[in-house]
Amino acid sequence: MAFPVRAARYQDRAEAAQVLLDALPPLTNQKIVVIALPRGGVPVAAPIAQALGAPLDVILVRKVGAPGNPELAVGAITGSEEEDLYLNIPVMRAFGLSRTEVQALAKKEFSELTRRRDTYLPGQAPAPLEGRTVILVDDGIATGSTVRAALHAIRSKAPEKIILAVPVASSEVLSELQKDVDLVVCPEPHLPLGAVGAAYQSFPQTSDDEVIALLRSACDAAPREPN
């Protein structure tokens, strides 16, 4: 028996941002930082940061590939500090790797992470998160591996609260991620056809130039607070 394909939920990322913004709870009297996962998360996060009058930052995640199988992640890095290394424990154990060995594998990824940060936000330090309400935004979640690494890094910076805000995601993955955040906001918790793009009528790849322009505009509109 054939079942009808679920129609796309959003026209594009701009509409998804508005729907997501409407779904957020009241956030008055809170110091808010909006953090996007590039590249596709930035066009969703930028209108939210603008509407909330909050600074917009990005968190970059680089996969650390397993020996002989670089597509299989034994971990991920989100920065240059030791606490910025996220470990995929089951895969580590399968390969018999220690934390020190994964750290050694991660070293080659640091330069690319730094290059990308400098491309998107040249000369700009990450926004301070301690004591803030952090809203982590992406355009959708399929497997959740990148989001897990990002949440690990954000939690290490001692925020007051973490809100995971995504327009669409797998319900199974969302249930797993709930323990890592204070609140999940997801208007469409059913991933159509198992792919984020299927939730959008228009889902073009976001370019580096678009990311840079959005971040520059957000920075001009909401200057960062000093540490």
Coordinates of N, CA and C in Angstrom, one line a residue:
M1 N 0.8 -1.2 0.0 CA 0.0 0.0 0.0 C 0.9 1.2 0.0
A2 N 0.6 2.2 -0.9 CA 1.4 3.4 -1.0 C 0.8 4.5 0.0
F3 N 1.7 5.2 0.6 CA 1.3 6.3 1.5 C 1.7 7.6 0.9
P4 N 0.9 8.6 1.1 CA 1.3 9.9 0.5 C 2.5 10.5 1.2
V5 N 3.3 11.2 0.4 CA 4.5 11.8 0.9 C 4.1 13.1 1.7
R6 N 4.6 13.3 2.9 CA 4.3 14.5 3.7 C 4.8 15.7 3.0
A7 N 4.0 16.7 2.8 CA 4.3 17.9 2.1 C 5.4 18.7 2.9
A8 N 6.2 19.4 2.2 CA 7.3 20.3 2.8 C 6.6 21.2 3.8
R9 N 7.3 21.4 5.0 CA 6.8 22.2 6.0 C 7.0 23.7 5.8
Y10 N 8.2 24.0 5.2 CA 8.6 25.4 5.1 C 8.9 25.7 3.6
Q11 N 8.6 27.0 3.3 CA 8.9 27.5 2.0 C 10.5 27.6 1.9
D12 N 11.1 28.1 2.9 CA 12.6 28.3 2.8 C 13.1 28.5 4.3
R13 N 14.4 28.8 4.4 CA 14.9 29.0 5.7 C 14.4 30.3 6.4
A14 N 14.0 31.3 5.6 CA 13.5 32.5 6.2 C 12.1 32.2 6.9
E15 N 11.3 31.5 6.2 CA 10.0 31.1 6.8 C 10.2 30.3 8.0
A16 N 11.2 29.3 8.0 CA 11.5 28.5 9.1 C 11.9 29.3 10.3
A17 N 12.7 30.3 10.0 CA 13.2 31.2 11.1 C 12.0 31.9 11.8
Q18 N 11.0 32.3 11.1 CA 9.9 33.0 11.6 C 9.0 32.1 12.5
V19 N 8.8 30.9 11.9 CA 8.0 29.9 12.7 C 8.7 29.5 14.0
L20 N 10.0 29.4 13.9 CA 10.8 29.0 15.1 C 10.8 30.1 16.1
L21 N 10.9 31.4 15.6 CA 10.9 32.5 16.5 C 9.5 32.6 17.2
D22 N 8.4 32.3 16.5 CA 7.1 32.4 17.1 C 6.9 31.2 18.2
A23 N 7.7 30.2 18.0 CA 7.5 29.0 18.9 C 8.4 29.1 20.2
L24 N 9.3 30.1 20.2 CA 10.2 30.3 21.3 C 9.4 30.8 22.5
P25 N 9.7 30.4 23.7 CA 9.0 31.0 24.9 C 9.4 32.4 25.1
P26 N 8.7 33.2 26.0 CA 9.1 34.5 26.3 C 10.5 34.5 27.0
L27 N 11.4 35.4 26.5 CA 12.7 35.4 27.0 C 13.1 36.8 27.5
T28 N 12.2 37.4 28.2 CA 12.5 38.7 28.8 C 13.4 38.6 30.0
N29 N 14.2 39.7 30.2 CA 15.1 39.8 31.3 C 16.1 38.7 31.4
Q30 N 16.5 38.3 30.2 CA 17.6 37.3 30.1 C 18.7 37.8 29.2
K31 N 19.9 37.5 29.6 CA 21.1 37.7 28.7 C 21.1 36.6 27.7
I32 N 20.9 36.9 26.4 CA 20.7 35.9 25.4 C 21.9 35.9 24.4
V33 N 22.4 34.8 24.0 CA 23.3 34.7 22.9 C 22.7 33.6 22.0
V34 N 22.6 34.0 20.7 CA 22.2 33.0 19.7 C 23.4 32.4 19.0
I35 N 23.5 31.1 18.9 CA 24.6 30.5 18.3 C 24.1 29.6 17.1
A36 N 24.7 29.8 15.9 CA 24.3 29.0 14.8 C 25.3 28.0 14.4
L37 N 24.9 26.9 13.8 CA 25.7 25.9 13.2 C 25.8 26.2 11.7
P38 N 27.0 26.6 11.3 CA 27.2 26.9 9.8 C 27.2 25.6 9.0
R39 N 26.8 25.8 7.7 CA 26.4 27.0 7.2 C 24.9 27.3 7.2
G40 N 24.1 26.2 7.0 CA 22.7 26.3 6.9 C 22.0 26.9 8.1
G41 N 22.6 26.8 9.3 CA 21.9 27.3 10.5 C 22.0 28.8 10.6
V42 N 22.9 29.5 9.9 CA 23.1 30.9 10.0 C 21.9 31.7 9.5
P43 N 21.3 31.4 8.3 CA 20.2 32.1 7.8 C 18.9 31.9 8.7
V44 N 18.9 30.8 9.4 CA 17.8 30.6 10.4 C 18.0 31.4 11.7
A45 N 19.2 31.4 12.1 CA 19.6 32.1 13.4 C 19.6 33.6 13.3
A46 N 20.0 34.1 12.2 CA 20.2 35.6 12.1 C 18.9 36.4 12.3
P47 N 17.8 36.0 11.7 CA 16.5 36.8 12.1 C 16.1 36.6 13.5
I48 N 16.4 35.4 14.1 CA 16.0 35.2 15.5 C 16.9 36.1 16.4
A49 N 18.2 36.2 16.1 CA 19.0 37.1 16.9 C 18.6 38.5 16.8
Q50 N 18.3 38.9 15.5 CA 17.8 40.3 15.3 C 16.6 40.6 16.1
A51 N 15.6 39.7 16.0 CA 14.3 40.0 16.7 C 14.5 40.0 18.2
L52 N 15.4 39.3 18.7 CA 15.7 39.2 20.2 C 16.6 40.3 20.7
G53 N 17.3 41.0 19.7 CA 18.3 42.0 20.1 C 19.5 41.3 20.7
A54 N 19.8 40.1 20.3 CA 20.9 39.3 20.9 C 22.1 39.2 19.9
P55 N 23.3 39.0 20.5 CA 24.4 38.8 19.6 C 24.3 37.4 18.9
L56 N 24.9 37.3 17.7 CA 24.9 36.1 16.9 C 26.3 35.6 16.8
D57 N 26.5 34.4 17.1 CA 27.8 33.8 17.0 C 27.6 32.4 16.3
V58 N 28.8 31.8 15.9 CA 28.7 30.5 15.3 C 29.6 29.5 16.1
I59 N 29.2 28.3 16.0 CA 30.1 27.3 16.6 C 30.4 26.3 15.5
L60 N 31.7 26.1 15.3 CA 32.2 25.3 14.2 C 32.6 23.9 14.7
V61 N 32.2 22.9 14.0 CA 32.4 21.5 14.4 C 33.2 20.8 13.3
R62 N 34.3 20.2 13.7 CA 35.1 19.4 12.7 C 35.2 17.9 13.2
K63 N 34.8 17.0 12.3 CA 34.9 15.6 12.6 C 36.3 15.1 12.7
V64 N 36.6 14.3 13.7 CA 37.8 13.6 13.9 C 37.6 12.1 13.4
G65 N 38.2 11.8 12.2 CA 38.0 10.5 11.6 C 38.8 9.4 12.2
A66 N 38.2 8.2 12.1 CA 38.9 7.0 12.7 C 40.1 6.6 11.8
P67 N 41.1 6.0 12.4 CA 42.3 5.6 11.6 C 41.8 4.6 10.5
G68 N 42.2 5.0 9.2 CA 41.8 4.1 8.1 C 40.4 4.2 7.6
N69 N 39.6 5.0 8.4 CA 38.2 5.2 8.0 C 37.8 6.7 8.4
P70 N 38.3 7.6 7.6 CA 38.1 9.1 8.0 C 36.6 9.5 8.0
E71 N 35.7 8.8 7.3 CA 34.3 9.2 7.3 C 33.6 8.8 8.6
L72 N 34.2 7.9 9.4 CA 33.6 7.5 10.7 C 34.2 8.3 11.8
A73 N 33.4 9.0 12.5 CA 33.9 9.9 13.5 C 34.2 9.2 14.9
V74 N 35.4 9.4 15.3 CA 35.7 9.0 16.7 C 35.6 10.1 17.7
G75 N 35.3 11.3 17.1 CA 35.1 12.5 18.0 C 34.9 13.7 17.1
A76 N 34.9 14.8 17.7 CA 34.7 16.1 17.0 C 35.4 17.2 17.8
I77 N 35.8 18.2 17.1 CA 36.4 19.4 17.8 C 35.6 20.6 17.5
T78 N 35.5 21.5 18.5 CA 34.8 22.8 18.4 C 35.7 24.0 18.7
G79 N 36.9 23.7 19.0 CA 37.9 24.8 19.4 C 39.2 24.2 19.7
S80 N 40.1 25.0 20.2 CA 41.5 24.5 20.4 C 41.8 24.1 21.8
E81 N 40.8 24.1 22.7 CA 41.1 23.7 24.1 C 40.7 22.3 24.3
E82 N 41.2 21.7 25.4 CA 41.0 20.3 25.6 C 39.5 20.0 25.8
E83 N 38.8 20.9 26.5 CA 37.4 20.7 26.7 C 36.5 20.8 25.4
D84 N 37.2 21.3 24.3 CA 36.5 21.4 23.0 C 36.6 20.2 22.2
L85 N 37.1 19.1 22.8 CA 37.1 17.8 22.1 C 35.9 16.9 22.6
Y86 N 35.1 16.6 21.7 CA 33.9 15.7 22.0 C 34.3 14.3 21.5
L87 N 34.1 13.3 22.4 CA 34.5 11.9 22.1 C 33.3 11.1 21.8
N88 N 33.4 10.3 20.7 CA 32.4 9.3 20.4 C 32.8 8.0 21.0
I89 N 32.4 7.8 22.3 CA 32.9 6.7 23.1 C 32.7 5.3 22.4
P90 N 31.5 5.0 21.9 CA 31.4 3.6 21.3 C 32.3 3.4 20.1
V91 N 32.5 4.4 19.3 CA 33.5 4.2 18.1 C 34.9 4.2 18.6
M92 N 35.2 5.0 19.6 CA 36.6 4.9 20.2 C 36.9 3.5 20.7
R93 N 36.0 3.0 21.4 CA 36.2 1.6 22.0 C 36.3 0.6 20.9
A94 N 35.5 0.7 19.8 CA 35.6 -0.2 18.7 C 36.9 -0.2 18.1
F95 N 37.6 0.9 18.1 CA 38.9 1.0 17.5 C 40.0 0.9 18.5
G96 N 39.7 0.7 19.8 CA 40.7 0.6 20.8 C 41.5 1.8 21.0
L97 N 40.9 3.0 20.9 CA 41.6 4.3 21.0 C 41.4 4.9 22.4
S98 N 42.5 5.5 22.9 CA 42.4 6.3 24.1 C 42.1 7.7 23.8
R99 N 41.8 8.5 24.9 CA 41.5 9.9 24.7 C 42.8 10.6 24.1
T100 N 44.0 10.2 24.6 CA 45.2 10.8 24.1 C 45.4 10.6 22.6
E101 N 45.0 9.4 22.2 CA 45.2 9.0 20.8 C 44.2 9.8 19.9
V102 N 43.0 10.0 20.4 CA 42.0 10.8 19.7 C 42.5 12.3 19.6
Q103 N 43.0 12.8 20.7 CA 43.6 14.1 20.7 C 44.6 14.3 19.6
A104 N 45.5 13.3 19.5 CA 46.5 13.3 18.5 C 45.9 13.4 17.1
L105 N 44.9 12.6 16.8 CA 44.2 12.6 15.5 C 43.5 13.9 15.3
A106 N 43.1 14.6 16.3 CA 42.4 15.9 16.2 C 43.3 17.0 15.8
K107 N 44.6 16.9 16.1 CA 45.5 18.0 15.9 C 45.4 18.6 14.5
K108 N 45.3 17.7 13.5 CA 45.4 18.1 12.1 C 44.1 18.9 11.7
E109 N 43.0 18.8 12.5 CA 41.8 19.5 12.2 C 41.8 20.9 12.8
F110 N 42.6 21.2 13.8 CA 42.6 22.5 14.4 C 42.8 23.7 13.4
S111 N 43.8 23.5 12.5 CA 44.1 24.6 11.6 C 43.0 24.9 10.7
E112 N 42.2 23.9 10.3 CA 41.1 24.2 9.4 C 39.9 24.8 10.2
L113 N 39.8 24.4 11.5 CA 38.8 25.1 12.3 C 39.1 26.6 12.5
T114 N 40.4 26.8 12.8 CA 40.8 28.2 13.0 C 40.6 29.0 11.7
R115 N 40.9 28.4 10.5 CA 40.8 29.1 9.2 C 39.3 29.5 9.0
R116 N 38.4 28.6 9.3 CA 37.0 28.8 9.0 C 36.5 29.9 10.0
R117 N 36.9 29.9 11.2 CA 36.5 30.9 12.2 C 37.0 32.3 11.7
D118 N 38.2 32.3 11.2 CA 38.8 33.6 10.8 C 38.1 34.1 9.5
T119 N 37.6 33.1 8.7 CA 36.9 33.5 7.5 C 35.5 34.1 7.8
Y120 N 34.8 33.5 8.8 CA 33.5 34.0 9.1 C 33.5 35.2 10.0
L121 N 34.4 35.2 11.0 CA 34.4 36.3 12.0 C 35.9 36.7 12.3
P122 N 36.5 37.3 11.3 CA 37.9 37.6 11.5 C 38.2 38.5 12.7
G123 N 39.1 38.1 13.5 CA 39.6 38.9 14.6 C 38.6 39.0 15.8
Q124 N 37.5 38.2 15.7 CA 36.4 38.3 16.7 C 36.5 37.1 17.6
A125 N 36.6 37.4 18.9 CA 36.6 36.3 19.9 C 35.1 35.7 20.1
P126 N 35.0 34.5 20.4 CA 33.7 33.9 20.7 C 32.9 34.7 21.7
A127 N 31.6 34.8 21.6 CA 30.8 35.5 22.5 C 30.9 34.8 23.9
P128 N 30.9 35.6 25.0 CA 30.9 34.9 26.3 C 29.6 34.3 26.6
L129 N 29.6 33.1 27.1 CA 28.4 32.3 27.4 C 28.1 32.1 28.9
E130 N 29.0 32.3 29.7 CA 28.8 32.1 31.1 C 27.6 33.0 31.7
G131 N 26.7 32.3 32.3 CA 25.5 33.0 32.9 C 24.5 33.4 31.9
R132 N 24.7 33.1 30.6 CA 23.7 33.5 29.6 C 22.7 32.4 29.2
T133 N 21.7 32.8 28.6 CA 20.8 31.9 27.9 C 21.2 31.7 26.5
V134 N 21.7 30.5 26.2 CA 22.2 30.2 24.8 C 21.1 29.5 24.0
I135 N 20.9 30.1 22.8 CA 19.9 29.4 21.9 C 20.8 28.9 20.7
L136 N 20.9 27.5 20.6 CA 21.6 26.9 19.6 C 20.7 26.6 18.4
V137 N 21.0 27.1 17.2 CA 20.1 27.0 16.1 C 20.8 26.3 14.9
D138 N 20.0 25.4 14.3 CA 20.4 24.8 13.0 C 19.2 24.8 12.1
D139 N 19.4 24.5 10.8 CA 18.2 24.4 9.9 C 17.5 23.1 10.0
G140 N 18.1 22.1 10.7 CA 17.4 20.8 10.9 C 18.4 19.8 11.5
I141 N 17.9 18.7 12.0 CA 18.8 17.7 12.6 C 18.4 16.4 12.1
A142 N 19.4 15.7 11.5 CA 19.1 14.3 11.0 C 19.7 13.3 12.0
T143 N 21.0 13.2 12.1 CA 21.7 12.2 13.0 C 22.0 12.8 14.4
G144 N 22.2 14.1 14.4 CA 22.5 14.8 15.7 C 23.9 14.8 16.1
S145 N 24.8 14.2 15.4 CA 26.2 14.1 15.8 C 26.9 15.5 15.9
T146 N 26.6 16.4 15.0 CA 27.2 17.7 15.0 C 26.6 18.5 16.2
V147 N 25.3 18.4 16.4 CA 24.7 19.1 17.5 C 25.2 18.6 18.8
R148 N 25.4 17.3 19.0 CA 25.9 16.8 20.3 C 27.3 17.4 20.6
A149 N 28.1 17.5 19.6 CA 29.5 18.1 19.8 C 29.3 19.6 20.2
A150 N 28.4 20.3 19.5 CA 28.2 21.7 19.8 C 27.7 21.9 21.2
L151 N 26.7 21.1 21.6 CA 26.2 21.2 23.0 C 27.2 20.9 24.0
H152 N 28.0 19.9 23.8 CA 29.1 19.6 24.7 C 30.0 20.8 25.0
A153 N 30.4 21.5 23.9 CA 31.2 22.7 24.0 C 30.5 23.8 24.7
I154 N 29.3 24.0 24.4 CA 28.5 25.1 25.0 C 28.3 24.9 26.5
R155 N 28.0 23.7 26.9 CA 27.8 23.4 28.3 C 29.1 23.6 29.1
S156 N 30.3 23.4 28.5 CA 31.5 23.6 29.2 C 31.8 25.1 29.5
K157 N 31.1 26.0 28.9 CA 31.2 27.4 29.1 C 30.3 28.0 30.2
A158 N 29.6 27.1 30.9 CA 28.8 27.4 32.0 C 27.7 28.4 31.7
P159 N 26.8 28.2 30.7 CA 25.7 29.0 30.5 C 24.6 28.8 31.5
E160 N 23.7 29.8 31.7 CA 22.6 29.7 32.6 C 21.6 28.7 32.1
K161 N 21.4 28.7 30.8 CA 20.4 27.8 30.2 C 20.7 27.6 28.7
I162 N 20.4 26.4 28.2 CA 20.6 26.1 26.8 C 19.3 25.7 26.2
I163 N 18.9 26.4 25.1 CA 17.7 26.1 24.3 C 18.2 25.6 23.0
L164 N 17.8 24.4 22.6 CA 18.0 23.9 21.2 C 16.8 24.2 20.4
A165 N 17.0 25.1 19.3 CA 15.9 25.5 18.5 C 16.2 25.1 17.1
V166 N 15.4 24.2 16.5 CA 15.5 23.8 15.1 C 14.1 23.7 14.5
P167 N 14.0 24.0 13.2 CA 12.7 24.0 12.6 C 12.2 22.5 12.4
V168 N 13.1 21.6 12.1 CA 12.7 20.2 11.9 C 13.8 19.3 12.4
A169 N 13.4 18.1 12.8 CA 14.4 17.1 13.3 C 13.7 15.8 13.4
S170 N 14.6 14.8 13.5 CA 14.1 13.4 13.8 C 13.6 13.4 15.3
S171 N 12.4 12.8 15.5 CA 11.9 12.7 16.8 C 12.7 11.9 17.7
E172 N 13.3 10.8 17.2 CA 14.2 9.9 18.0 C 15.4 10.7 18.4
V173 N 16.0 11.4 17.5 CA 17.2 12.2 17.9 C 16.9 13.3 18.9
L174 N 15.8 13.9 18.7 CA 15.4 15.0 19.7 C 15.2 14.4 21.1
S175 N 14.6 13.2 21.2 CA 14.4 12.6 22.5 C 15.8 12.3 23.2
E176 N 16.8 12.0 22.4 CA 18.1 11.7 22.9 C 18.8 13.0 23.4
L177 N 18.5 14.1 22.6 CA 19.2 15.3 22.9 C 18.6 16.1 24.1
Q178 N 17.4 15.8 24.4 CA 16.7 16.5 25.5 C 17.5 16.5 26.8
K179 N 18.2 15.5 27.1 CA 18.9 15.4 28.3 C 20.1 16.4 28.4
D180 N 20.5 16.9 27.2 CA 21.7 17.7 27.1 C 21.3 19.2 27.1
V181 N 20.0 19.5 27.1 CA 19.6 20.9 27.1 C 18.5 21.2 28.1
D182 N 18.2 22.4 28.3 CA 17.1 22.8 29.2 C 15.7 22.8 28.5
L183 N 15.8 23.1 27.2 CA 14.5 23.2 26.5 C 14.8 22.9 25.0
V184 N 13.9 22.1 24.4 CA 14.0 21.9 22.9 C 12.7 22.5 22.3
V185 N 13.0 23.3 21.3 CA 11.9 24.0 20.5 C 12.0 23.5 19.1
C186 N 11.1 22.7 18.6 CA 11.1 22.2 17.3 C 9.7 22.1 16.7
P187 N 9.2 23.0 15.9 CA 7.9 23.0 15.4 C 7.5 21.7 14.5
E188 N 8.5 21.1 13.9 CA 8.3 20.0 13.1 C 9.2 18.8 13.5
P189 N 8.7 18.0 14.5 CA 9.6 16.9 15.0 C 9.5 15.6 14.3
H190 N 9.2 15.7 13.0 CA 9.1 14.5 12.1 C 9.9 14.8 10.9
L191 N 11.0 14.2 10.7 CA 11.9 14.4 9.6 C 11.4 13.8 8.3
P192 N 10.9 14.6 7.3 CA 10.3 14.0 6.1 C 11.4 13.2 5.3
L193 N 11.1 12.0 5.0 CA 11.9 11.2 4.1 C 13.3 11.0 4.7
G194 N 13.5 11.2 6.0 CA 14.8 11.1 6.7 C 15.8 12.1 6.3
A195 N 15.4 13.2 5.7 CA 16.3 14.3 5.2 C 15.8 15.7 5.6
V196 N 16.7 16.5 6.1 CA 16.3 17.9 6.5 C 15.8 18.6 5.3
G197 N 16.4 18.5 4.1 CA 16.0 19.3 2.9 C 14.6 19.0 2.5
A198 N 14.1 17.8 2.8 CA 12.7 17.4 2.4 C 11.7 18.2 3.2
A199 N 12.0 18.9 4.2 CA 11.1 19.7 5.0 C 10.9 21.1 4.4
Y200 N 11.8 21.4 3.3 CA 11.8 22.7 2.7 C 11.4 22.7 1.2
Q201 N 10.6 23.6 0.7 CA 10.4 23.7 -0.7 C 11.6 24.2 -1.4
S202 N 12.3 25.1 -0.8 CA 13.6 25.7 -1.4 C 14.7 25.5 -0.3
F203 N 15.7 24.7 -0.7 CA 16.7 24.4 0.3 C 18.1 24.5 -0.4
P204 N 18.5 25.6 -0.9 CA 19.8 25.7 -1.6 C 20.9 25.7 -0.5
Q205 N 22.1 25.3 -1.0 CA 23.3 25.3 -0.1 C 23.6 26.7 0.2
T206 N 23.9 27.0 1.5 CA 24.3 28.3 2.0 C 25.8 28.5 1.7
S207 N 26.1 29.6 1.1 CA 27.5 29.9 0.7 C 28.2 30.6 1.8
D208 N 29.5 30.5 1.8 CA 30.3 31.2 2.8 C 30.1 32.7 2.7
D209 N 29.9 33.3 1.5 CA 29.6 34.7 1.4 C 28.3 35.1 2.1
E210 N 27.3 34.2 2.0 CA 26.0 34.6 2.6 C 26.2 34.5 4.2
V211 N 27.0 33.5 4.6 CA 27.2 33.4 6.1 C 28.0 34.7 6.6
I212 N 29.0 35.1 5.8 CA 29.8 36.2 6.2 C 29.0 37.5 6.3
A213 N 28.1 37.7 5.3 CA 27.3 38.9 5.2 C 26.3 38.9 6.4
L214 N 25.7 37.8 6.7 CA 24.7 37.7 7.8 C 25.4 38.0 9.1
L215 N 26.5 37.4 9.3 CA 27.3 37.6 10.6 C 27.7 39.0 10.7
R216 N 28.2 39.6 9.6 CA 28.6 41.0 9.7 C 27.5 41.9 10.0
S217 N 26.3 41.7 9.4 CA 25.1 42.5 9.7 C 24.7 42.4 11.1
A218 N 24.7 41.1 11.6 CA 24.3 40.9 13.0 C 25.3 41.5 14.0
C219 N 26.5 41.5 13.7 CA 27.5 42.1 14.5 C 27.3 43.6 14.6
D220 N 27.0 44.2 13.5 CA 26.8 45.7 13.4 C 25.5 46.1 14.2
A221 N 24.5 45.2 14.2 CA 23.2 45.5 14.8 C 23.3 45.2 16.3
A222 N 24.0 44.3 16.8 CA 24.1 43.9 18.2 C 25.5 43.7 18.6
P223 N 26.3 44.7 18.9 CA 27.7 44.6 19.3 C 27.8 43.7 20.6
R224 N 28.8 43.0 20.6 CA 29.1 42.0 21.8 C 29.3 42.8 23.0
E225 N 28.9 42.1 24.1 CA 29.3 42.7 25.4 C 30.7 42.3 25.8
P226 N 31.4 43.1 26.5 CA 32.8 42.7 26.9 C 32.7 41.6 27.9
N227 N 33.8 40.8 27.9 CA 33.9 39.6 28.8 C 33.8 40.1 30.3

